[in-house]
Amino acid sequence: MVPTKNPRLYIHEVSVRDGFQIEPEFIPTEQKVALVNALSRTGVAKIEVTSFTSPRAIPGLADAEAVMGRIDRVPGVQYAALVPNVRGCERALACQVDEVNVVMSASQSHNVANLRMTPEQSLGQFADIAKLVDSKAFLNASLSTAFGCPFEGQVPLSRVLEMIDRFSDIGIEGVTLCDTTGVGNPRQVMEACLAVQDRWPAMVFTAHFHDTRGMGLANALAALQAGIVRFDASLGGLGGCPFAPGASGNVCTEDLVHMFEAMGCDTGVDLDGLLDLARLLPDIVKHGVPGQVAKAGPSTRRYPLPAGQDDAGQTAGAFCS
Amino acid sequence: MVPTKNPRLYIHEVSVRDGFQIEPEFIPTEQKVALVNALSRTGVAKIEVTSFTSPRAIPGLADAEAVMGRIDRVPGVQYAALVPNVRGCERALACQVDEVNVVMSASQSHNVANLRMTPEQSLGQFADIAKLVDSKAFLNASLSTAFGCPFEGQVPLSRVLEMIDRFSDIGIEGVTLCDTTGVGNPRQVMEACLAVQDRWPAMVFTAHFHDTRGMGLANALAALQAGIVRFDASLGGLGGCPFAPGASGNVCTEDLVHMFEAMGCDTGVDLDGLLDLARLLPDIVKHGVPGQVAKAGPSTRRYPLPAGQDDAGQTAGAFCS
């Protein structure tokens, strides 16, 4: 059931990293900086600003240092960056990120396709990164394909637990369970979220869903019901995984905040401000985005009565149910 | 939480009525008949075939008698029709419908706009219809705007309970709680579904969601968790309410079935067969439809490894999380 005591939720905005990295056109640095600055003022708890990957691998984020250097740091907001290896971690720490987010997949073949490393090589990098980070930043690991792999299919929960065990040994402080290609279902999400929190009560867990098959918000609801209070989400629903294309990408921040706030949860986020930003996105990325609340308006929106409507009902009926 | 004993779920397909009624182009009778016949073989429990409204009000369903007369009746499938008044009920009964579905709104202004009647006039019609139906068909009432009204905003649960009290007095056997403009949230849905089942344990309740703000599947999950086992849904996500337009319409049948089946629930529906039909819809309605699983494929879909991929990872990394 929905928790009776409304928890404070923490929204992590990932559009500028997870969304922009797959945009075919380079988003100018100034636009990225402006968007991060505007997002900082909406009340999101964390922004994944960029990725310190090779510009050859992710040309869209080749301006990582420039973006990190120019953004305003709003107190209370955590500024995170994805880091693929030791070299990327050195670059991120030089930019004083608040959080280093390392990524690897729960499934072997996705790890190789996504990161060009075997899982053991990734874990080796994580150990080296952990030594480097020491306590200069929060160290989080995003576990991709935690609910299923586009190449291998099912990923058993035991594999997820095995990976978190390894993360814990390395000294990783937070783990994000990522449904990279939108294959997880609410029952599976609830079971996984309950299991990991039960086993590692001190670990900081985050849920990261994709809406590829329309289950993004249902999975977020299930995670909330299982006690998860931190959610990655992407403005407009930008993002996705190039290995498993679909009509939708990451779960949409404004749709997620809208649902949680309607349920009486406190996300700390100004929904109207977020919607204003979401409505700017199509101009920034030069295409439509999947988010729905920005199009339909929030559920509190009131519509005018149809023209000519009076109590006797002078318009033709619509018979909608 | 998700029920531990997986309930048998019943899927009610409404696209041919609730979807087609707002299509700008008339769908030829033969196409409607062919779609109903194909849907009958997917395992859905009920199909709302048409609406016995005035052809002036709903020109798209002017062929109600022709469609009802020509479809194959598959044993085990219930064939329902929407009925706006006594005259419509007479027409529906003449066609031997299995279920007469009457509709009215929980909010006054939506009832007037949608049906050209005050709520009391609607209830008067319902009483006359109930006498006419007697036991010649199952009598169901769809309560629109049960979770909120596009003109009035919030609809209190007390109003919903008051309406069901009236329905019960009239002899209505089933009630469908309709989130006509997609404003309900999972907490509200759960509370309402628990309350109505607690108060009328013998009444047959159905949940009818719209995905206008992306909450369709999350609301369906909440209803399931509250013990609801009957769900209206529309192939491809066709439908919507003309008074509150948005990017999405009714909750999409194949996306709903996909989620429930992935959770281990038995919907009785052949998902692959349903997806084949969903993929025909854009040609029938001459535009794209919002359903996502038909585009992305089910969560069990496996993708080929990227070209050139081997264990050493010869492709460029994507770094998706």
XYZ file of C-alpha atoms in Angstrom, chain A residues 11 13 38-39 42 44 235 252-255 257-258 269-280 294:
26
model
C 14.361 13.840 -7.130
C 17.482 15.166 -12.468
C 17.236 26.709 -13.889
C 16.851 23.125 -12.662
C 13.201 24.000 -8.961
C 15.459 18.937 -7.236
C 13.045 16.351 -17.764
C 9.797 11.924 -17.025
C 10.675 14.187 -14.097
C 7.640 16.428 -14.273
C 5.258 13.473 -14.689
C 6.801 14.824 -9.509
C 3.204 15.472 -10.579
C 10.068 20.414 -6.233
C 8.113 23.354 -7.634
C 6.034 21.563 -10.262
C 5.036 24.718 -12.113
C 8.652 25.797 -12.434
C 9.587 22.342 -13.666
C 6.772 22.410 -16.237
C 7.999 25.781 -17.513
C 11.418 24.217 -18.123
C 9.946 21.082 -19.685
C 8.089 23.234 -22.189
C 11.425 24.773 -23.299
C 3.610 19.430 -19.874
